[in-house]
PDB file of C-alpha atoms in Angstrom:
ATOM      1  CA  CYS A   1      50.302  -1.588  -4.719  1.00  0.00           C
ATOM      2  CA  LYS A   2      48.474  -4.709  -3.347  1.00  0.00           C
ATOM      3  CA  ALA A   3      44.607  -5.125  -3.015  1.00  0.00           C
ATOM      4  CA  GLY A   4      42.735  -2.810  -0.982  1.00  0.00           C
ATOM      5  CA  THR A   5      45.364   0.033  -1.618  1.00  0.00           C
ATOM      6  CA  PHE A   6      46.118   2.706  -4.161  1.00  0.00           C
ATOM      7  CA  GLN A   7      48.721   4.993  -5.377  1.00  0.00           C
ATOM      8  CA  ASP A   8      47.568   8.192  -6.872  1.00  0.00           C
ATOM      9  CA  VAL A   9      50.907  10.193  -7.116  1.00  0.00           C
ATOM     10  CA  ALA A  10      53.587   8.817  -9.679  1.00  0.00           C
ATOM     11  CA  GLY A  11      56.809   7.782  -7.959  1.00  0.00           C
ATOM     12  CA  ALA A  12      55.597   7.700  -4.357  1.00  0.00           C
ATOM     13  CA  SER A  13      56.969   4.663  -2.544  1.00  0.00           C
ATOM     14  CA  ALA A  14      53.930   4.211  -0.225  1.00  0.00           C
ATOM     15  CA  CYS A  15      50.520   3.174  -0.944  1.00  0.00           C
ATOM     16  CA  LYS A  16      47.219   4.599   0.468  1.00  0.00           C
ATOM     17  CA  THR A  17      44.529   2.756   1.912  1.00  0.00           C
ATOM     18  CA  SER A  18      41.065   2.526   0.221  1.00  0.00           C
ATOM     19  CA  PRO A  19      38.674   4.468   2.522  1.00  0.00           C
ATOM     20  CA  ILE A  20      35.395   2.776   3.904  1.00  0.00           C
ATOM     21  CA  GLY A  21      32.521   2.516   1.122  1.00  0.00           C
ATOM     22  CA  THR A  22      35.195   1.886  -1.516  1.00  0.00           C
ATOM     23  CA  TYR A  23      37.655  -0.839  -2.691  1.00  0.00           C
ATOM     24  CA  SER A  24      40.735  -1.112  -5.087  1.00  0.00           C
ATOM     25  CA  LEU A  25      42.583  -3.770  -6.933  1.00  0.00           C
ATOM     26  CA  VAL A  26      45.913  -4.753  -7.276  1.00  0.00           C
ATOM     27  CA  GLY A  27      48.075  -1.825  -8.717  1.00  0.00           C
ATOM     28  CA  ALA A  28      45.408   0.505  -8.510  1.00  0.00           C
ATOM     29  CA  THR A  29      46.230   4.334  -8.979  1.00  0.00           C
ATOM     30  CA  GLN A  30      42.952   5.228  -7.165  1.00  0.00           C
ATOM     31  CA  TYR A  31      40.203   3.792  -5.090  1.00  0.00           C
ATOM     32  CA  THR A  32      36.607   2.720  -6.628  1.00  0.00           C
ATOM     33  CA  SER A  33      33.370   3.755  -4.502  1.00  0.00           C
ATOM     34  CA  CYS A  34      30.982   0.449  -3.579  1.00  0.00           C
ATOM     35  CA  PRO A  35      28.378   0.845  -6.394  1.00  0.00           C
ATOM     36  CA  LEU A  36      24.382   0.865  -5.423  1.00  0.00           C
ATOM     37  CA  GLY A  37      23.573  -2.418  -3.764  1.00  0.00           C
ATOM     38  CA  SER A  38      26.804  -2.942  -2.221  1.00  0.00           C
ATOM     39  CA  TYR A  39      28.631  -1.497   0.684  1.00  0.00           C
ATOM     40  CA  GLN A  40      31.842  -1.821   2.474  1.00  0.00           C
ATOM     41  CA  GLN A  41      32.253  -1.356   6.232  1.00  0.00           C
ATOM     42  CA  TYR A  42      36.231  -1.327   6.295  1.00  0.00           C
ATOM     43  CA  SER A  43      38.691   0.615   4.819  1.00  0.00           C
ATOM     44  CA  GLY A  44      41.541  -1.512   2.884  1.00  0.00           C
ATOM     45  CA  ARG A  45      39.251  -3.895   0.728  1.00  0.00           C
ATOM     46  CA  SER A  46      39.142  -5.158  -2.327  1.00  0.00           C
ATOM     47  CA  VAL A  47      35.549  -5.867  -3.127  1.00  0.00           C
ATOM     48  CA  CYS A  48      32.142  -4.674  -1.854  1.00  0.00           C
ATOM     49  CA  PRO A  49      29.781  -7.389  -0.435  1.00  0.00           C
ATOM     50  CA  LEU A  50      26.239  -7.338  -1.820  1.00  0.00           C
ATOM     51  CA  CYS A  51      23.641  -5.739   0.419  1.00  0.00           C
ATOM     52  CA  PRO A  52      21.901  -8.679   1.950  1.00  0.00           C
ATOM     53  CA  THR A  53      17.999  -9.666   1.254  1.00  0.00           C
ATOM     54  CA  GLY A  54      15.644  -7.154   2.961  1.00  0.00           C
ATOM     55  CA  THR A  55      17.924  -4.275   2.657  1.00  0.00           C
ATOM     56  CA  LEU A  56      19.156  -1.829   0.037  1.00  0.00           C
ATOM     57  CA  SER A  57      21.873   0.680  -0.713  1.00  0.00           C
ATOM     58  CA  THR A  58      20.667   3.797  -2.632  1.00  0.00           C
ATOM     59  CA  ALA A  59      23.809   5.683  -3.009  1.00  0.00           C
ATOM     60  CA  ALA A  60      27.488   4.618  -4.278  1.00  0.00           C
ATOM     61  CA  GLY A  61      30.266   4.793  -1.674  1.00  0.00           C
ATOM     62  CA  GLY A  62      27.962   3.079   0.832  1.00  0.00           C
ATOM     63  CA  SER A  63      29.488   1.856   4.298  1.00  0.00           C
ATOM     64  CA  SER A  64      26.453   0.008   5.182  1.00  0.00           C
ATOM     65  CA  CYS A  65      22.872  -1.377   4.074  1.00  0.00           C
ATOM     66  CA  THR A  66      19.548   0.152   5.161  1.00  0.00           C
ATOM     67  CA  PRO A  67      16.548  -2.095   6.078  1.00  0.00           C
ATOM     68  CA  CYS A  68      13.421  -1.883   3.771  1.00  0.00           C
ATOM     69  CA  ASP A  69      10.303  -0.216   5.527  1.00  0.00           C
ATOM     70  CA  ALA A  70       7.376  -1.892   7.120  1.00  0.00           C
ATOM     71  CA  GLY A  71       5.206  -2.293   3.830  1.00  0.00           C
ATOM     72  CA  PHE A  72       8.248  -3.249   1.787  1.00  0.00           C
ATOM     73  CA  TYR A  73      10.540  -6.161   1.036  1.00  0.00           C
ATOM     74  CA  ASN A  74      13.314  -7.378  -0.778  1.00  0.00           C
ATOM     75  CA  ASP A  75      14.015 -10.906  -2.097  1.00  0.00           C
ATOM     76  CA  LYS A  76      17.086 -10.122  -4.135  1.00  0.00           C
ATOM     77  CA  ALA A  77      20.716  -9.475  -2.621  1.00  0.00           C
ATOM     78  CA  GLY A  78      22.463  -6.148  -4.269  1.00  0.00           C
ATOM     79  CA  ALA A  79      19.081  -4.190  -4.045  1.00  0.00           C
ATOM     80  CA  SER A  80      19.216  -0.388  -4.712  1.00  0.00           C
ATOM     81  CA  THR A  81      15.352  -0.293  -4.075  1.00  0.00           C
ATOM     82  CA  CYS A  82      12.731  -1.991  -1.911  1.00  0.00           C
ATOM     83  CA  ILE A  83       9.417  -3.329  -3.451  1.00  0.00           C
ATOM     84  CA  VAL A  84       6.137  -2.312  -2.051  1.00  0.00           C
ATOM     85  CA  CYS A  85       4.040  -5.080  -0.741  1.00  0.00           C
ATOM     86  CA  PRO A  86       1.086  -5.980  -3.472  1.00  0.00           C
ATOM     87  CA  VAL A  87      -2.570  -5.716  -2.622  1.00  0.00           C
ATOM     88  CA  GLY A  88      -3.791  -8.684  -0.415  1.00  0.00           C
ATOM     89  CA  LYS A  89      -0.424  -8.804   1.362  1.00  0.00           C
ATOM     90  CA  ALA A  90       1.518  -7.034   4.352  1.00  0.00           C
ATOM     91  CA  ILE A  91       4.359  -7.022   6.406  1.00  0.00           C
ATOM     92  CA  ASN A  92       4.794  -4.835   9.920  1.00  0.00           C
ATOM     93  CA  SER A  93       8.345  -5.521  10.436  1.00  0.00           C
ATOM     94  CA  VAL A  94      11.364  -3.537   8.597  1.00  0.00           C
ATOM     95  CA  GLY A  95      14.326  -5.614   6.755  1.00  0.00           C
ATOM     96  CA  ALA A  96      11.921  -8.295   5.299  1.00  0.00           C
ATOM     97  CA  GLU A  97      12.353 -10.623   2.360  1.00  0.00           C
ATOM     98  CA  VAL A  98       9.004 -11.133   1.437  1.00  0.00           C
ATOM     99  CA  CYS A  99       5.375 -10.075   1.915  1.00  0.00           C
ATOM    100  CA  THR A 100       2.780 -12.177   3.784  1.00  0.00           C
ATOM    101  CA  PRO A 101      -0.364 -13.166   2.448  1.00  0.00           C
ATOM    102  CA  CYS A 102      -3.282 -11.482   4.771  1.00  0.00           C
ATOM    103  CA  ALA A 103      -4.862 -14.527   6.465  1.00  0.00           C
ATOM    104  CA  ALA A 104      -8.507 -16.070   5.466  1.00  0.00           C
ATOM    105  CA  GLY A 105     -10.896 -13.558   7.222  1.00  0.00           C
ATOM    106  CA  SER A 106      -8.993 -10.239   6.240  1.00  0.00           C
ATOM    107  CA  ILE A 107      -8.186  -8.233   3.564  1.00  0.00           C
ATOM    108  CA  GLY A 108      -5.374  -5.892   2.224  1.00  0.00           C
ATOM    109  CA  PRO A 109      -6.984  -3.708   0.008  1.00  0.00           C
ATOM    110  CA  THR A 110      -4.089  -1.435  -1.045  1.00  0.00           C
ATOM    111  CA  ILE A 111      -0.432  -1.447  -1.406  1.00  0.00           C
ATOM    112  CA  GLY A 112       2.219  -1.125   1.218  1.00  0.00           C
ATOM    113  CA  LEU A 113       0.270  -2.364   4.126  1.00  0.00           C
ATOM    114  CA  THR A 114       1.914  -3.132   7.325  1.00  0.00           C
ATOM    115  CA  GLU A 115      -1.669  -5.049   8.577  1.00  0.00           C
ATOM    116  CA  CYS A 116      -4.486  -6.546   6.821  1.00  0.00           C
ATOM    117  CA  THR A 117      -7.974  -5.631   7.941  1.00  0.00           C
ATOM    118  CA  GLU A 118     -10.752  -7.970   9.077  1.00  0.00           C
ATOM    119  CA  CYS A 119     -13.844  -8.553   7.390  1.00  0.00           C
ATOM    120  CA  GLY A 120     -16.802  -7.675   9.085  1.00  0.00           C
ATOM    121  CA  ALA A 121     -19.427  -9.982  10.261  1.00  0.00           C
ATOM    122  CA  GLY A 122     -21.824 -11.096   7.150  1.00  0.00           C
ATOM    123  CA  LYS A 123     -18.583 -11.120   4.951  1.00  0.00           C
ATOM    124  CA  TYR A 124     -15.761 -13.322   4.018  1.00  0.00           C
ATOM    125  CA  ALA A 125     -12.439 -13.331   2.595  1.00  0.00           C
ATOM    126  CA  SER A 126      -9.904 -15.894   1.449  1.00  0.00           C
ATOM    127  CA  SER A 127      -6.071 -16.051   2.403  1.00  0.00           C
ATOM    128  CA  GLY A 128      -4.322 -13.133   0.336  1.00  0.00           C
ATOM    129  CA  SER A 129      -7.591 -11.308  -0.495  1.00  0.00           C
ATOM    130  CA  ALA A 130      -7.772  -7.424  -1.629  1.00  0.00           C
ATOM    131  CA  SER A 131     -11.728  -7.362  -0.574  1.00  0.00           C
ATOM    132  CA  CYS A 132     -14.129  -8.845   1.471  1.00  0.00           C
ATOM    133  CA  SER A 133     -17.074 -10.828  -0.310  1.00  0.00           C
ATOM    134  CA  THR A 134     -20.618 -10.725   1.154  1.00  0.00           C
ATOM    135  CA  CYS A 135     -21.958 -13.610   2.374  1.00  0.00           C
ATOM    136  CA  ILE A 136     -25.311 -14.988   0.244  1.00  0.00           C
ATOM    137  CA  ALA A 137     -28.925 -15.094   1.993  1.00  0.00           C
ATOM    138  CA  GLY A 138     -29.341 -18.263   3.831  1.00  0.00           C
ATOM    139  CA  THR A 139     -25.468 -17.992   5.380  1.00  0.00           C
ATOM    140  CA  PHE A 140     -23.828 -16.456   8.027  1.00  0.00           C
ATOM    141  CA  SER A 141     -20.328 -15.320   9.276  1.00  0.00           C
ATOM    142  CA  ALA A 142     -18.648 -13.656  12.121  1.00  0.00           C
ATOM    143  CA  LYS A 143     -16.141 -11.135  11.704  1.00  0.00           C
ATOM    144  CA  SER A 144     -12.918 -12.109  10.580  1.00  0.00           C
ATOM    145  CA  ALA A 145     -14.529 -15.571   8.492  1.00  0.00           C
ATOM    146  CA  GLY A 146     -12.650 -17.143   5.948  1.00  0.00           C
ATOM    147  CA  VAL A 147     -16.025 -18.481   4.721  1.00  0.00           C
ATOM    148  CA  CYS A 148     -19.807 -18.404   5.019  1.00  0.00           C
ATOM    149  CA  THR A 149     -21.419 -21.294   6.814  1.00  0.00           C
ATOM    150  CA  SER A 150     -25.146 -22.262   6.068  1.00  0.00           C
ATOM    151  CA  CYS A 151     -27.829 -21.656   8.154  1.00  0.00           C
ATOM    152  CA  PRO A 152     -29.339 -24.725  10.367  1.00  0.00           C
ATOM    153  CA  ALA A 153     -32.498 -25.863   9.609  1.00  0.00           C
ATOM    154  CA  GLY A 154     -35.298 -23.789  11.504  1.00  0.00           C
ATOM    155  CA  THR A 155     -33.207 -20.820  10.826  1.00  0.00           C
ATOM    156  CA  ILE A 156     -32.620 -17.899   8.019  1.00  0.00           C
ATOM    157  CA  SER A 157     -30.540 -14.720   7.087  1.00  0.00           C
ATOM    158  CA  ILE A 158     -30.579 -12.106   5.031  1.00  0.00           C
ATOM    159  CA  ALA A 159     -27.569 -11.688   2.684  1.00  0.00           C
ATOM    160  CA  GLY A 160     -24.355  -9.684   3.530  1.00  0.00           C
ATOM    161  CA  THR A 161     -25.947  -8.834   7.265  1.00  0.00           C
ATOM    162  CA  ALA A 162     -25.822 -11.959   9.343  1.00  0.00           C
ATOM    163  CA  ASP A 163     -23.392 -12.759  12.034  1.00  0.00           C
ATOM    164  CA  LYS A 164     -25.816 -15.653  13.181  1.00  0.00           C
ATOM    165  CA  CYS A 165     -29.004 -17.128  11.425  1.00  0.00           C
ATOM    166  CA  THR A 166     -32.422 -16.137  12.888  1.00  0.00           C
ATOM    167  CA  SER A 167     -34.782 -18.761  14.066  1.00  0.00           C
ATOM    168  CA  CYS A 168     -38.183 -18.965  12.227  1.00  0.00           C
ATOM    169  CA  THR A 169     -40.957 -17.691  14.535  1.00  0.00           C
ATOM    170  CA  THR A 170     -43.783 -19.388  16.057  1.00  0.00           C
ATOM    171  CA  GLY A 171     -45.958 -21.086  13.562  1.00  0.00           C
ATOM    172  CA  LYS A 172     -43.402 -20.975  10.781  1.00  0.00           C
ATOM    173  CA  TYR A 173     -40.673 -23.425   9.971  1.00  0.00           C
ATOM    174  CA  GLN A 174     -37.611 -23.728   7.466  1.00  0.00           C
ATOM    175  CA  ASN A 175     -36.555 -27.652   6.868  1.00  0.00           C
ATOM    176  CA  LEU A 176     -33.517 -26.937   4.965  1.00  0.00           C
ATOM    177  CA  LEU A 177     -29.895 -26.001   5.230  1.00  0.00           C
ATOM    178  CA  GLY A 178     -29.505 -22.360   3.998  1.00  0.00           C
ATOM    179  CA  GLY A 179     -32.611 -21.120   4.478  1.00  0.00           C
ATOM    180  CA  THR A 180     -33.888 -17.822   3.505  1.00  0.00           C
ATOM    181  CA  VAL A 181     -37.545 -17.853   3.919  1.00  0.00           C
ATOM    182  CA  CYS A 182     -39.582 -19.249   6.946  1.00  0.00           C
ATOM    183  CA  LYS A 183     -42.785 -20.860   5.878  1.00  0.00           C
ATOM    184  CA  ILE A 184     -46.083 -20.517   7.310  1.00  0.00           C
ATOM    185  CA  GLY A 185     -46.943 -24.261   9.336  1.00  0.00           C
ATOM    186  CA  ARG A 186     -45.288 -27.014  10.817  1.00  0.00           C
ATOM    187  CA  ALA A 187     -42.483 -29.007   9.096  1.00  0.00           C
ATOM    188  CA  SER A 188     -43.713 -32.621   8.287  1.00  0.00           C
ATOM    189  CA  CYS A 189     -41.957 -35.468   9.770  1.00  0.00           C
TER     190      CYS A 189
END
């Protein structure tokens, strides 16, 4: 029998076609199920293609591949499992080949995320972070910040609470960037 067909009865003159999800080689006496990570959507074939990246096949004899769920990815063809996105990364689409690092100002605190969480005011995170960091005294940040910014002269802030800096009150001054305390008196020229 030619490839894609088989003959399981000795002396029979006609060959049988290998069913969907299987393959057979030249002279086969039986068909073979496609292995994990591969599939065959047609009958009468001699090979089973590997499932493409972003998909998987979890059972032998598969006729199709299943896309990885959101929060999971697969970067290799022929997979039988998908990989969970690590902390600091997320993916919200199915069939992903990679997880995307969380953008600066957002975090991925757990595995398998479909979206990242924004940092609040007074906090920051670099790209791919698992947690937000607190801005030090004398700096501030708006929500979703990748860095903290020094308070300008004449203003101050307290650590971790500032989405903006506070101006010194009348009769007090702060003449440095990143101030944390207003001084009594007036700034000298």
